[in-house]
Amino acid sequence: MIEIKNLNKKYGEEVLFEDFNISFYEGEINVIMGKSGLGKTTLLRIMMGLEDFEGEILNLPEVANAVFQEERLVEDLSVYKNISLGFRDKPIEERIMSGLKHLDIMDKAHFPCRNLSGGMKRRVSVLRAIVPDSDIVYMDEPFEGLDEVNKNKLIDYILENKGERTMLIVLHDIDDAKALGARIFNIDS
């Protein structure tokens, strides 16, 4: 179990978390849901080491990949190069090509990312997080901007390529969480 104990987080005078405790299941898909502004994204950022906080996090895997709410692609690089940044071995190449094919963007492999639609960029971002090996994958609204067909392809891809990894995903749609077979954590209160 990944455990967050006595988490405290404030932005100025606004208290986002106060003595907050939650545990996530390792090796499973964990979905965090809740109303806007309650700290779902902040919780992911804390776990990724991108936000200061008080409290403790136990058993957090070290090797992580992420899909951020805002796109973080290198716009001038090709789709393929964005996904393969930092990796040069053949298994990665085969997994990239398989992912591009599965998500129907194989024909865009050598296009610069700046020429892609928002939905295509989202799929590339998810591939970049899932193709390389990691212990944990963080995803913040990975289906944002996708039509139903491409969202379902992405859900299938995630399920087929999850392996033994832990996944922490922020979503707003309960049906998407159910399609992933996820454990659902609601932080509305």
mmCIF file of C-alpha atoms in Angstrom:
data_model
loop_
_atom_site.group_PDB
_atom_site.id
_atom_site.type_symbol
_atom_site.label_atom_id
_atom_site.label_comp_id
_atom_site.label_asym_id
_atom_site.label_seq_id
_atom_site.Cartn_x
_atom_site.Cartn_y
_atom_site.Cartn_z
ATOM 1 C CA MET A 1 0.000 0.000 0.000
ATOM 2 C CA ILE A 2 1.092 3.525 -0.762
ATOM 3 C CA GLU A 3 0.109 5.517 2.296
ATOM 4 C CA ILE A 4 -0.298 9.244 2.720
ATOM 5 C CA LYS A 5 -0.436 10.180 6.384
ATOM 6 C CA ASN A 6 -1.395 13.473 7.998
ATOM 7 C CA LEU A 7 -1.029 15.431 4.762
ATOM 8 C CA ASN A 8 -1.271 19.181 5.194
ATOM 9 C CA LYS A 9 -1.187 21.573 2.257
ATOM 10 C CA LYS A 10 -2.056 25.260 2.103
ATOM 11 C CA TYR A 11 -1.926 27.901 -0.591
ATOM 12 C CA GLY A 12 -1.602 31.101 1.376
ATOM 13 C CA GLU A 13 -4.484 31.026 3.841
ATOM 14 C CA GLU A 14 -6.494 28.472 1.827
ATOM 15 C CA VAL A 15 -6.299 25.007 3.399
ATOM 16 C CA LEU A 16 -6.429 22.318 0.730
ATOM 17 C CA PHE A 17 -5.584 19.299 2.899
ATOM 18 C CA GLU A 18 -5.625 19.101 6.676
ATOM 19 C CA ASP A 19 -4.492 15.893 8.394
ATOM 20 C CA PHE A 20 -5.546 14.051 5.226
ATOM 21 C CA ASN A 21 -4.965 10.285 5.084
ATOM 22 C CA ILE A 22 -5.390 7.953 2.129
ATOM 23 C CA SER A 23 -3.917 4.653 0.939
ATOM 24 C CA PHE A 24 -3.587 3.458 -2.647
ATOM 25 C CA TYR A 25 -3.185 -0.114 -3.842
ATOM 26 C CA GLU A 26 0.128 -1.038 -5.431
ATOM 27 C CA GLY A 27 -0.014 -2.813 -8.781
ATOM 28 C CA GLU A 28 -3.565 -1.626 -9.436
ATOM 29 C CA ILE A 29 -5.365 1.227 -11.147
ATOM 30 C CA ASN A 30 -6.427 3.772 -8.540
ATOM 31 C CA VAL A 31 -8.723 6.595 -9.654
ATOM 32 C CA ILE A 32 -9.039 9.825 -7.689
ATOM 33 C CA MET A 33 -12.338 11.630 -8.188
ATOM 34 C CA GLY A 34 -13.940 14.702 -6.680
ATOM 35 C CA LYS A 35 -15.250 18.162 -7.386
ATOM 36 C CA SER A 36 -13.085 20.789 -9.060
ATOM 37 C CA GLY A 37 -10.747 22.696 -6.786
ATOM 38 C CA LEU A 38 -10.534 20.081 -4.023
ATOM 39 C CA GLY A 39 -6.913 19.122 -4.684
ATOM 40 C CA LYS A 40 -6.898 16.078 -6.975
ATOM 41 C CA THR A 41 -4.169 17.501 -9.205
ATOM 42 C CA THR A 42 -2.295 18.884 -6.200
ATOM 43 C CA LEU A 43 -2.347 15.422 -4.609
ATOM 44 C CA LEU A 44 -0.730 13.926 -7.726
ATOM 45 C CA ARG A 45 1.832 16.736 -7.823
ATOM 46 C CA ILE A 46 2.681 16.133 -4.152
ATOM 47 C CA MET A 47 3.207 12.445 -4.835
ATOM 48 C CA MET A 48 5.428 13.290 -7.825
ATOM 49 C CA GLY A 49 7.565 15.547 -5.641
ATOM 50 C CA LEU A 50 6.461 18.731 -7.415
ATOM 51 C CA GLU A 51 4.743 20.384 -4.436
ATOM 52 C CA ASP A 52 5.874 21.042 -0.880
ATOM 53 C CA PHE A 53 3.731 19.549 1.873
ATOM 54 C CA GLU A 54 3.695 18.511 5.502
ATOM 55 C CA GLY A 55 3.068 14.880 6.398
ATOM 56 C CA GLU A 56 4.509 11.667 5.071
ATOM 57 C CA ILE A 57 4.197 9.352 2.102
ATOM 58 C CA LEU A 58 5.126 5.716 2.658
ATOM 59 C CA ASN A 59 6.017 3.019 0.102
ATOM 60 C CA LEU A 60 6.000 5.378 -2.868
ATOM 61 C CA PRO A 61 7.635 3.748 -5.921
ATOM 62 C CA GLU A 62 10.637 5.639 -7.246
ATOM 63 C CA VAL A 63 10.522 5.096 -11.015
ATOM 64 C CA ALA A 64 7.597 7.148 -12.308
ATOM 65 C CA ASN A 65 6.117 8.509 -15.512
ATOM 66 C CA ALA A 66 3.326 11.055 -15.818
ATOM 67 C CA VAL A 67 0.617 12.559 -17.992
ATOM 68 C CA PHE A 68 0.013 16.113 -16.831
ATOM 69 C CA GLN A 69 -3.239 18.021 -17.140
ATOM 70 C CA GLU A 70 -1.519 20.459 -19.491
ATOM 71 C CA GLU A 71 0.430 19.058 -22.434
ATOM 72 C CA ARG A 72 4.171 18.801 -21.928
ATOM 73 C CA LEU A 73 5.310 17.665 -25.341
ATOM 74 C CA VAL A 74 8.313 19.113 -27.152
ATOM 75 C CA GLU A 75 6.374 20.790 -29.953
ATOM 76 C CA ASP A 76 9.232 20.820 -32.494
ATOM 77 C CA LEU A 77 10.036 17.117 -32.073
ATOM 78 C CA SER A 78 8.201 14.369 -33.904
ATOM 79 C CA VAL A 79 5.615 12.191 -32.214
ATOM 80 C CA TYR A 80 8.085 9.289 -32.246
ATOM 81 C CA LYS A 81 10.912 11.348 -30.734
ATOM 82 C CA ASN A 82 8.643 12.732 -28.001
ATOM 83 C CA ILE A 83 7.717 9.219 -26.933
ATOM 84 C CA SER A 84 11.265 7.885 -27.170
ATOM 85 C CA LEU A 85 13.051 10.743 -25.362
ATOM 86 C CA GLY A 86 15.847 9.200 -23.327
ATOM 87 C CA PHE A 87 15.367 5.656 -24.670
ATOM 88 C CA ARG A 88 17.242 3.990 -27.484
ATOM 89 C CA ASP A 89 16.721 0.237 -27.160
ATOM 90 C CA LYS A 90 14.772 -1.967 -29.578
ATOM 91 C CA PRO A 91 12.052 -3.083 -27.136
ATOM 92 C CA ILE A 92 11.060 0.569 -26.685
ATOM 93 C CA GLU A 93 10.942 1.061 -30.462
ATOM 94 C CA GLU A 94 8.659 -1.945 -30.882
ATOM 95 C CA ARG A 95 6.403 -0.757 -28.057
ATOM 96 C CA ILE A 96 6.221 2.747 -29.520
ATOM 97 C CA MET A 97 5.194 1.440 -32.929
ATOM 98 C CA SER A 98 2.647 -0.910 -31.379
ATOM 99 C CA GLY A 99 1.156 1.945 -29.335
ATOM 100 C CA LEU A 100 1.001 4.285 -32.323
ATOM 101 C CA LYS A 101 -0.790 1.595 -34.304
ATOM 102 C CA HIS A 102 -3.201 0.755 -31.474
ATOM 103 C CA LEU A 103 -4.167 4.421 -31.061
ATOM 104 C CA ASP A 104 -4.444 5.086 -34.827
ATOM 105 C CA ILE A 105 -1.665 7.652 -35.002
ATOM 106 C CA MET A 106 0.986 5.576 -36.815
ATOM 107 C CA ASP A 107 0.737 7.914 -39.821
ATOM 108 C CA LYS A 108 1.715 10.819 -37.547
ATOM 109 C CA ALA A 109 4.877 9.187 -36.163
ATOM 110 C CA HIS A 110 7.207 11.630 -37.921
ATOM 111 C CA PHE A 111 5.009 14.737 -37.698
ATOM 112 C CA PRO A 112 6.103 17.479 -35.303
ATOM 113 C CA CYS A 113 3.783 17.574 -32.309
ATOM 114 C CA ARG A 114 2.884 21.211 -32.991
ATOM 115 C CA ASN A 115 0.916 19.960 -36.040
ATOM 116 C CA LEU A 116 -1.302 17.602 -34.023
ATOM 117 C CA SER A 117 -4.809 18.149 -32.732
ATOM 118 C CA GLY A 118 -5.376 18.327 -28.977
ATOM 119 C CA GLY A 119 -6.753 14.786 -28.904
ATOM 120 C CA MET A 120 -3.729 13.417 -30.761
ATOM 121 C CA LYS A 121 -1.375 15.234 -28.390
ATOM 122 C CA ARG A 122 -3.224 13.656 -25.473
ATOM 123 C CA ARG A 123 -2.720 10.164 -26.923
ATOM 124 C CA VAL A 124 0.979 10.883 -27.491
ATOM 125 C CA SER A 125 1.292 12.053 -23.869
ATOM 126 C CA VAL A 126 -0.233 8.812 -22.605
ATOM 127 C CA LEU A 127 2.048 6.733 -24.832
ATOM 128 C CA ARG A 128 5.055 8.653 -23.522
ATOM 129 C CA ALA A 129 4.036 7.724 -19.966
ATOM 130 C CA ILE A 130 3.190 4.072 -20.601
ATOM 131 C CA VAL A 131 5.729 2.884 -23.200
ATOM 132 C CA PRO A 132 8.832 3.100 -20.946
ATOM 133 C CA ASP A 133 9.008 0.816 -17.938
ATOM 134 C CA SER A 134 8.169 2.376 -14.593
ATOM 135 C CA ASP A 135 6.844 1.371 -11.190
ATOM 136 C CA ILE A 136 4.076 3.959 -11.138
ATOM 137 C CA VAL A 137 2.233 6.071 -13.708
ATOM 138 C CA TYR A 138 0.443 9.284 -12.739
ATOM 139 C CA MET A 139 -2.241 10.555 -15.121
ATOM 140 C CA ASP A 140 -4.223 13.746 -14.719
ATOM 141 C CA GLU A 141 -7.392 13.625 -16.861
ATOM 142 C CA PRO A 142 -5.844 11.432 -19.593
ATOM 143 C CA PHE A 143 -9.081 11.297 -21.630
ATOM 144 C CA GLU A 144 -9.595 15.063 -21.752
ATOM 145 C CA GLY A 145 -10.448 16.217 -25.285
ATOM 146 C CA LEU A 146 -10.927 12.723 -26.716
ATOM 147 C CA ASP A 147 -14.005 11.539 -28.575
ATOM 148 C CA GLU A 148 -15.676 8.334 -27.400
ATOM 149 C CA VAL A 149 -13.949 6.093 -29.986
ATOM 150 C CA ASN A 150 -10.436 7.323 -29.179
ATOM 151 C CA LYS A 151 -11.130 7.328 -25.445
ATOM 152 C CA ASN A 152 -12.147 3.667 -25.623
ATOM 153 C CA LYS A 153 -9.022 2.802 -27.628
ATOM 154 C CA LEU A 154 -6.921 4.559 -25.003
ATOM 155 C CA ILE A 155 -8.677 2.716 -22.166
ATOM 156 C CA ASP A 156 -7.976 -0.595 -23.946
ATOM 157 C CA TYR A 157 -4.345 0.398 -24.472
ATOM 158 C CA ILE A 158 -3.898 1.298 -20.802
ATOM 159 C CA LEU A 159 -5.428 -1.997 -19.683
ATOM 160 C CA GLU A 160 -3.342 -4.052 -22.124
ATOM 161 C CA ASN A 161 -0.078 -2.340 -21.140
ATOM 162 C CA LYS A 162 -0.467 -1.733 -17.420
ATOM 163 C CA GLY A 163 1.568 -4.766 -16.395
ATOM 164 C CA GLU A 164 2.439 -4.792 -12.692
ATOM 165 C CA ARG A 165 2.582 -1.012 -12.434
ATOM 166 C CA THR A 166 0.634 1.088 -10.018
ATOM 167 C CA MET A 167 -1.480 3.730 -11.718
ATOM 168 C CA LEU A 168 -2.881 6.839 -10.054
ATOM 169 C CA ILE A 169 -5.353 8.582 -12.323
ATOM 170 C CA VAL A 170 -7.420 11.719 -11.777
ATOM 171 C CA LEU A 171 -10.768 11.465 -13.585
ATOM 172 C CA HIS A 172 -14.118 13.206 -13.463
ATOM 173 C CA ASP A 173 -16.189 10.503 -15.211
ATOM 174 C CA ILE A 174 -17.212 7.507 -13.092
ATOM 175 C CA ASP A 175 -17.908 5.450 -16.232
ATOM 176 C CA ASP A 176 -14.286 5.873 -17.343
ATOM 177 C CA ALA A 177 -13.105 4.712 -13.917
ATOM 178 C CA LYS A 178 -15.363 1.658 -14.141
ATOM 179 C CA ALA A 179 -14.134 0.883 -17.673
ATOM 180 C CA LEU A 180 -10.594 0.805 -16.249
ATOM 181 C CA GLY A 181 -11.701 -1.586 -13.498
ATOM 182 C CA ALA A 182 -10.215 0.888 -11.049
ATOM 183 C CA ARG A 183 -10.437 1.281 -7.324
ATOM 184 C CA ILE A 184 -12.175 4.615 -6.894
ATOM 185 C CA PHE A 185 -11.241 7.170 -4.238
ATOM 186 C CA ASN A 186 -13.531 10.174 -3.867
ATOM 187 C CA ILE A 187 -11.994 13.189 -2.146
ATOM 188 C CA ASP A 188 -15.125 15.356 -2.139
ATOM 189 C CA SER A 189 -15.031 15.935 1.593
#
